[in-house]
Amino acid sequence: MQKGENTQVASAPGQIFLFGEHAVVYGEPALSTAIGLRTRVEAKPNDDNKLVVSSRGFGDLRGVIEKKGGKWKISKKVGDISELDFVTKAIELTFNYLEKGRGLNIEIKSKLPGGSGLGSSSAVTTATIASISSALGETLAKDEILQLAYDSEIAVQGSASRTGVSAATYGGFLEITGDEITKLEEISGIEIVIGYTGNYANTKKMVDKVGELKESRPKIANPLLKTIGKCTKIGIESLMNRDIERVGALMNANQNLLRGLGVSSSELDKLIEAAKSSGAIGAKLTGSGGGGCMIALGTESIDEISDAIREEGGNPIRGKIGVEGLKY
Ligand code: MEV
C-alpha cells in the first residue's frame, strides 16, 4: 500500500422534494431537503487490482481495475451490475479525474431503501466518491465531489437535475435551479411524514416518460412544468413566511400537476388521500414517482397521518429534515 492510502469512510443523506421534481430537469426551480436516513460507504485499498463491492440492499459485485488506452476502467464485472451502475461509474470517473486508481474493497450500508425515490443513488454515489478519493490519499472539495456525482448520474440515467447530489453533498434546505444551488435558512416548525409504497421508483423510466410527453404533447406538458415551477417559488416564499396552510395547498397543487404529467400511481394516490383525510395540510409524491414515496405535511395530527399511511399498506417514515450533508 502506498503512503496516505488507508480505509476511509464517508456518509451522505437522502432527500425529499418539497416541491419541483421533474420540472427541475427542465430548468424550473425545486425545493429539496436532506433527510436523516444516511448511506455509509467504507473504502479499503487492496493490493491485487480487484474491485469488491458488498452491500445490504444494492447488491454485490466483483471486477478488475485496470488502465487501458490511458483510461481507468472496471472490467470483468460479475454480480449485481445494473444495481451497482452508479457506484462503478462513480469509481471510474473519480479514478480518471484523479489520474490514479487501485484495487478497492467497498462496503455500503444504507438506511435508504434502493429505488425508494429518496435519493438513494445520489447518496451512494456521493459517499462513494468521497470515500474512495480519501482512500487514495486525495481530499476532494465538496463541489468537485458534487460535479463527479452529477456526471455519474448523467452517465447512468441520461437526464438528471443536480437536486439529489446537491442535497447529499450540502444537506439542509436547498433551492435548485439548473446549476444554481442556493442554501436556504433552516426551516423549523414543520413536520413531514414520508410514506413508502414499497414499490420500486424507476427514475430513468419516469424521467423518460415526461420527456416523451414533452415531445408528443408540448402544449400540455410545458405549461404543467412551468406551473410546477410557480408552485415551488410561491411555496418557498410561503415557507419563509411560515404560512403553513398555503404551503400545504401548494403541495396539493404540485401533486395534481404531477398527476397531469402521468407520474403518480394508484398506490401513491391512496397514501396521499389517506394522509389528507387524517389531517395532513398537504401531500404529494416525492422524487420520480411511479412508485417510491409520498410526503405529507402535518402539524398536530402527525401520529394520525402515520397510522393512516400504515393502514393503507404504506410504510410511514418519520425523522429529521434539513440534516447535515456529506461527512468525510
Ligand atoms: C428524481 O428523484 C427526481 C427527478 O426530478 C429527476 C431529477 O431531478 O434528476 C424526477
Coordinates of C-alpha atoms and ligand atoms in Angstrom, one line a residue:
M1 CA 0.0 0.0 0.0
Q2 CA 1.3 3.5 -0.8
K3 CA 1.7 6.3 1.7
G4 CA -1.6 8.1 2.5
E5 CA -3.8 5.3 1.4
N6 CA -5.9 3.6 4.0
T7 CA -9.5 2.7 4.9
Q8 CA -11.8 5.7 4.6
V9 CA -15.5 6.2 5.5
A10 CA -18.0 8.7 4.1
S11 CA -21.7 9.1 4.6
A12 CA -24.4 11.1 2.8
P13 CA -28.1 11.7 3.4
G14 CA -31.1 11.0 1.3
Q15 CA -33.5 13.8 0.3
I16 CA -37.1 14.6 -0.4
F17 CA -38.6 17.2 -2.8
L18 CA -41.0 19.6 -1.0
F19 CA -41.6 21.0 -4.5
G20 CA -40.5 20.8 -8.1
E21 CA -39.4 17.2 -9.1
H22 CA -39.4 16.6 -12.9
A23 CA -39.8 20.3 -13.7
V24 CA -36.3 20.9 -12.2
V25 CA -34.9 18.7 -15.1
Y26 CA -36.2 21.4 -17.5
G27 CA -34.7 24.4 -15.6
E28 CA -37.6 25.2 -13.2
P29 CA -36.8 25.7 -9.5
A30 CA -37.1 22.9 -6.9
L31 CA -37.0 22.8 -3.1
S32 CA -35.3 19.9 -1.6
T33 CA -34.3 18.9 1.9
A34 CA -31.9 16.3 3.2
I35 CA -33.4 13.7 5.5
G36 CA -31.9 11.8 8.4
L37 CA -31.5 8.5 6.6
R38 CA -27.9 8.1 5.5
T39 CA -25.8 5.9 3.3
R40 CA -22.3 5.0 4.7
V41 CA -19.5 3.8 2.3
E42 CA -16.3 2.4 3.5
A43 CA -13.4 2.1 1.0
K44 CA -10.3 0.0 1.8
P45 CA -7.4 -0.3 -0.7
N46 CA -6.3 -3.8 -1.7
D47 CA -3.0 -4.8 -3.4
D48 CA -4.4 -7.0 -6.2
N49 CA -6.3 -4.6 -8.5
K50 CA -9.6 -6.1 -7.6
L51 CA -12.9 -4.2 -7.0
V52 CA -15.0 -6.0 -4.4
V53 CA -18.3 -4.2 -3.6
S54 CA -20.5 -5.6 -0.9
S55 CA -23.7 -4.0 0.3
R56 CA -27.0 -4.6 2.0
G57 CA -29.8 -3.5 -0.4
F58 CA -27.8 -2.6 -3.5
G59 CA -26.2 -6.0 -4.2
D60 CA -22.7 -7.3 -4.5
L61 CA -20.1 -7.1 -7.4
R62 CA -16.6 -8.0 -8.3
G63 CA -14.4 -6.6 -11.0
V64 CA -10.9 -5.9 -12.2
I65 CA -9.5 -2.4 -12.0
E66 CA -7.2 -1.6 -15.0
K67 CA -5.8 1.3 -17.1
K68 CA -6.5 0.7 -20.8
G69 CA -5.7 3.3 -23.6
G70 CA -4.9 5.9 -20.9
K71 CA -8.3 5.4 -19.1
W72 CA -9.1 3.7 -15.8
K73 CA -11.8 1.1 -16.2
I74 CA -13.6 -1.6 -14.3
S75 CA -13.6 -4.7 -16.4
K76 CA -14.7 -8.3 -16.0
K77 CA -17.7 -7.2 -13.8
V78 CA -19.7 -10.0 -12.2
G79 CA -22.6 -9.7 -9.8
D80 CA -25.3 -7.1 -9.5
I81 CA -24.0 -5.0 -12.3
S82 CA -27.0 -2.8 -13.1
E83 CA -28.0 -2.3 -9.4
L84 CA -24.4 -1.0 -8.8
D85 CA -24.1 1.0 -12.0
F86 CA -24.0 4.3 -10.1
V87 CA -21.1 3.0 -7.9
T88 CA -19.0 1.6 -10.7
K89 CA -19.5 4.7 -12.9
A90 CA -18.6 6.9 -9.9
I91 CA -15.4 4.9 -9.3
E92 CA -14.3 5.1 -13.0
L93 CA -15.0 8.9 -13.2
T94 CA -13.1 9.5 -9.9
F95 CA -10.0 7.5 -10.9
N96 CA -9.9 9.3 -14.2
Y97 CA -10.3 12.7 -12.5
L98 CA -7.6 11.9 -10.0
E99 CA -5.5 10.2 -12.7
K100 CA -4.9 7.3 -10.4
G101 CA -6.7 4.2 -9.4
R102 CA -6.2 0.9 -7.5
G103 CA -7.9 -2.2 -6.1
L104 CA -10.6 -1.4 -3.5
N105 CA -12.9 -3.2 -1.2
I106 CA -16.1 -1.2 -0.8
E107 CA -18.7 -1.8 1.8
I108 CA -22.1 0.0 1.6
K109 CA -24.6 0.3 4.4
S110 CA -27.7 2.2 3.7
K111 CA -30.8 3.2 5.7
L112 CA -32.4 4.3 2.4
P113 CA -34.3 1.7 0.6
G114 CA -32.9 1.4 -3.0
G115 CA -35.4 2.8 -5.6
S116 CA -37.5 4.5 -2.9
G117 CA -37.3 7.9 -4.6
L118 CA -35.5 9.2 -1.5
G119 CA -32.2 10.0 -3.3
S120 CA -30.6 6.6 -2.5
S121 CA -28.5 6.7 -5.7
S122 CA -27.3 10.2 -5.1
A123 CA -26.3 9.4 -1.5
V124 CA -24.4 6.3 -2.5
T125 CA -22.7 8.0 -5.5
T126 CA -21.6 11.0 -3.4
A127 CA -20.4 8.9 -0.4
T128 CA -18.5 6.5 -2.7
I129 CA -16.6 9.4 -4.4
A130 CA -15.7 10.9 -1.1
S131 CA -14.5 7.7 0.5
I132 CA -12.5 6.3 -2.5
S133 CA -10.7 9.6 -3.1
S134 CA -9.7 9.8 0.5
A135 CA -8.7 6.1 0.4
L136 CA -6.3 7.1 -2.5
G137 CA -4.8 9.8 -0.3
E138 CA -6.7 12.7 -2.0
T139 CA -9.2 15.1 -0.4
L140 CA -11.6 16.4 -2.9
A141 CA -13.6 19.6 -2.2
K142 CA -17.4 19.3 -1.9
D143 CA -18.0 21.0 -5.2
E144 CA -15.6 18.6 -7.0
I145 CA -17.4 15.6 -5.4
L146 CA -20.8 17.1 -6.4
Q147 CA -19.7 17.5 -10.1
L148 CA -18.3 13.9 -10.3
A149 CA -21.5 12.6 -8.7
Y150 CA -23.6 14.6 -11.2
D151 CA -21.5 13.3 -14.1
S152 CA -22.1 9.7 -12.8
E153 CA -25.9 10.3 -12.7
I154 CA -26.0 11.7 -16.2
A155 CA -23.9 8.8 -17.5
V156 CA -26.2 6.2 -15.9
Q157 CA -29.6 8.0 -16.1
G158 CA -29.4 10.1 -19.2
S159 CA -31.1 13.3 -17.9
A160 CA -30.9 14.4 -14.3
S161 CA -31.0 17.5 -12.3
R162 CA -28.4 18.4 -9.6
T163 CA -31.0 18.1 -6.8
G164 CA -30.2 14.7 -5.4
V165 CA -26.4 15.1 -5.5
S166 CA -26.6 18.7 -4.1
A167 CA -28.8 17.6 -1.1
A168 CA -26.5 14.6 -0.5
T169 CA -23.4 16.9 -0.6
Y170 CA -24.6 20.1 1.2
G171 CA -27.6 18.9 3.2
G172 CA -30.0 21.4 4.7
F173 CA -32.7 23.1 2.6
L174 CA -31.8 23.9 -1.0
E175 CA -33.3 25.7 -3.8
I176 CA -32.0 24.3 -7.1
T177 CA -32.4 25.9 -10.5
G178 CA -30.3 24.4 -13.2
D179 CA -26.7 24.5 -11.8
E180 CA -27.6 27.2 -9.3
I181 CA -27.8 25.9 -5.8
T182 CA -29.0 28.2 -3.0
K183 CA -28.8 27.1 0.6
L184 CA -31.9 28.4 2.4
E185 CA -32.1 29.3 6.1
E186 CA -33.2 26.4 8.3
I187 CA -37.0 25.9 8.1
S188 CA -38.2 24.9 11.5
G189 CA -41.6 24.1 12.8
I190 CA -42.7 21.8 10.0
E191 CA -43.3 18.1 10.4
I192 CA -43.1 15.8 7.4
V193 CA -44.2 12.1 7.3
I194 CA -42.8 10.1 4.4
G195 CA -45.0 7.2 3.2
Y196 CA -43.2 4.4 1.3
T197 CA -45.4 2.4 -1.1
G198 CA -42.8 -0.4 -1.1
N199 CA -42.8 -0.2 -4.9
Y200 CA -39.7 0.5 -6.9
A201 CA -39.3 4.0 -8.3
N202 CA -37.5 3.8 -11.6
T203 CA -36.1 7.3 -12.1
K204 CA -34.8 6.8 -15.6
K205 CA -38.2 5.4 -16.8
M206 CA -40.2 8.2 -15.2
V207 CA -37.8 11.0 -16.5
D208 CA -38.1 9.5 -20.0
K209 CA -41.9 9.3 -19.7
V210 CA -42.1 13.1 -19.0
G211 CA -39.6 13.7 -21.8
E212 CA -41.8 11.7 -24.2
L213 CA -44.9 13.7 -23.2
K214 CA -43.0 16.9 -23.7
E215 CA -42.1 15.8 -27.2
S216 CA -45.5 14.4 -28.2
R217 CA -47.8 16.9 -26.3
P218 CA -45.7 20.1 -25.7
K219 CA -48.8 22.3 -25.3
I220 CA -49.9 20.1 -22.4
A221 CA -46.6 19.2 -20.8
N222 CA -44.8 22.6 -20.9
P223 CA -47.5 24.6 -19.0
L224 CA -47.7 21.9 -16.4
L225 CA -43.9 22.0 -15.9
K226 CA -43.9 25.9 -15.8
T227 CA -46.8 25.8 -13.2
I228 CA -44.9 23.4 -11.0
G229 CA -42.0 26.0 -11.1
K230 CA -44.5 28.6 -9.9
C231 CA -45.7 26.3 -7.1
T232 CA -42.1 26.0 -6.0
K233 CA -41.4 29.7 -6.0
I234 CA -44.6 30.6 -4.0
G235 CA -44.0 27.5 -1.8
I236 CA -40.6 28.8 -0.8
E237 CA -42.0 32.3 -0.1
S238 CA -44.8 30.8 2.0
L239 CA -42.4 28.6 4.0
M240 CA -40.2 31.6 4.7
N241 CA -43.3 33.5 6.0
R242 CA -44.4 30.4 8.0
D243 CA -47.7 30.3 6.1
I244 CA -48.0 26.6 6.5
E245 CA -51.6 26.4 5.2
R246 CA -50.5 27.9 2.0
V247 CA -47.5 25.6 1.7
G248 CA -49.9 22.6 2.1
A249 CA -52.3 24.0 -0.6
L250 CA -49.3 24.4 -2.9
M251 CA -48.1 20.8 -2.3
N252 CA -51.6 19.6 -3.2
A253 CA -51.5 21.7 -6.4
N254 CA -48.0 20.4 -7.2
Q255 CA -49.3 16.8 -6.8
N256 CA -52.2 17.5 -9.2
L257 CA -49.7 18.8 -11.8
L258 CA -47.5 15.7 -11.3
R259 CA -50.6 13.5 -11.9
G260 CA -51.2 15.5 -15.1
L261 CA -47.7 14.6 -16.2
G262 CA -48.6 10.9 -15.5
V263 CA -46.0 10.2 -12.9
S264 CA -48.2 9.4 -9.9
S265 CA -49.6 5.8 -9.2
S266 CA -52.6 4.3 -7.6
E267 CA -50.6 3.3 -4.5
L268 CA -49.2 6.9 -4.2
D269 CA -52.7 8.4 -4.7
K270 CA -54.1 6.1 -2.0
L271 CA -51.5 7.1 0.6
I272 CA -51.8 10.8 -0.3
E273 CA -55.6 10.7 0.1
A274 CA -55.3 8.7 3.4
A275 CA -52.9 11.3 4.7
K276 CA -55.1 14.2 3.7
S277 CA -58.2 12.7 5.3
S278 CA -56.4 12.2 8.6
G279 CA -55.3 15.8 8.9
A280 CA -52.4 16.4 6.6
I281 CA -52.3 20.0 5.4
G282 CA -50.8 19.0 2.1
A283 CA -49.4 15.8 0.5
K284 CA -47.6 14.8 -2.7
L285 CA -45.3 12.3 -4.2
T286 CA -41.6 12.9 -3.8
G287 CA -38.9 12.0 -6.4
S288 CA -39.6 10.4 -9.7
G289 CA -43.0 8.8 -8.8
G290 CA -44.4 5.7 -10.4
G291 CA -43.7 4.0 -7.0
G292 CA -41.4 5.0 -4.2
C293 CA -42.6 7.6 -1.6
M294 CA -45.1 10.3 -0.9
I295 CA -44.7 13.0 1.8
A296 CA -47.4 14.6 4.0
L297 CA -47.2 17.9 5.8
G298 CA -48.8 18.0 9.2
T299 CA -48.8 19.9 12.5
E300 CA -50.7 18.3 15.4
S301 CA -52.0 15.2 13.5
I302 CA -48.7 13.7 12.7
D303 CA -49.4 10.4 14.6
E304 CA -52.8 10.0 12.9
I305 CA -51.2 10.6 9.5
S306 CA -48.6 7.9 10.1
D307 CA -51.3 5.5 11.2
A308 CA -53.4 6.3 8.1
I309 CA -50.5 5.6 5.8
R310 CA -49.8 2.3 7.6
E311 CA -53.5 1.3 7.4
E312 CA -53.4 1.9 3.6
G313 CA -50.5 -0.5 3.3
G314 CA -47.7 2.0 3.3
N315 CA -44.7 2.3 5.5
P316 CA -44.6 5.6 7.4
I317 CA -41.1 7.0 7.9
R318 CA -40.6 9.9 10.4
G319 CA -37.4 11.6 11.0
K320 CA -35.4 14.8 10.9
I321 CA -35.3 17.0 7.8
G322 CA -32.7 19.6 7.0
V323 CA -29.8 17.4 8.2
E324 CA -26.1 17.7 7.6
G325 CA -24.8 16.7 4.1
L326 CA -21.7 14.7 3.2
K327 CA -19.4 13.7 6.0
Y328 CA -15.9 12.5 5.1
Ligands
MEV1 C1 -35.8 12.1 -9.2 O1 -35.5 11.8 -7.8 C2 -36.2 13.5 -9.4 C3 -36.4 13.9 -10.8 O2 -36.7 15.3 -10.8 C4 -35.2 13.7 -11.7 C5 -34.0 14.6 -11.2 O3 -34.2 15.7 -10.6 O4 -32.9 14.3 -11.6 C6 -37.6 13.2 -11.5

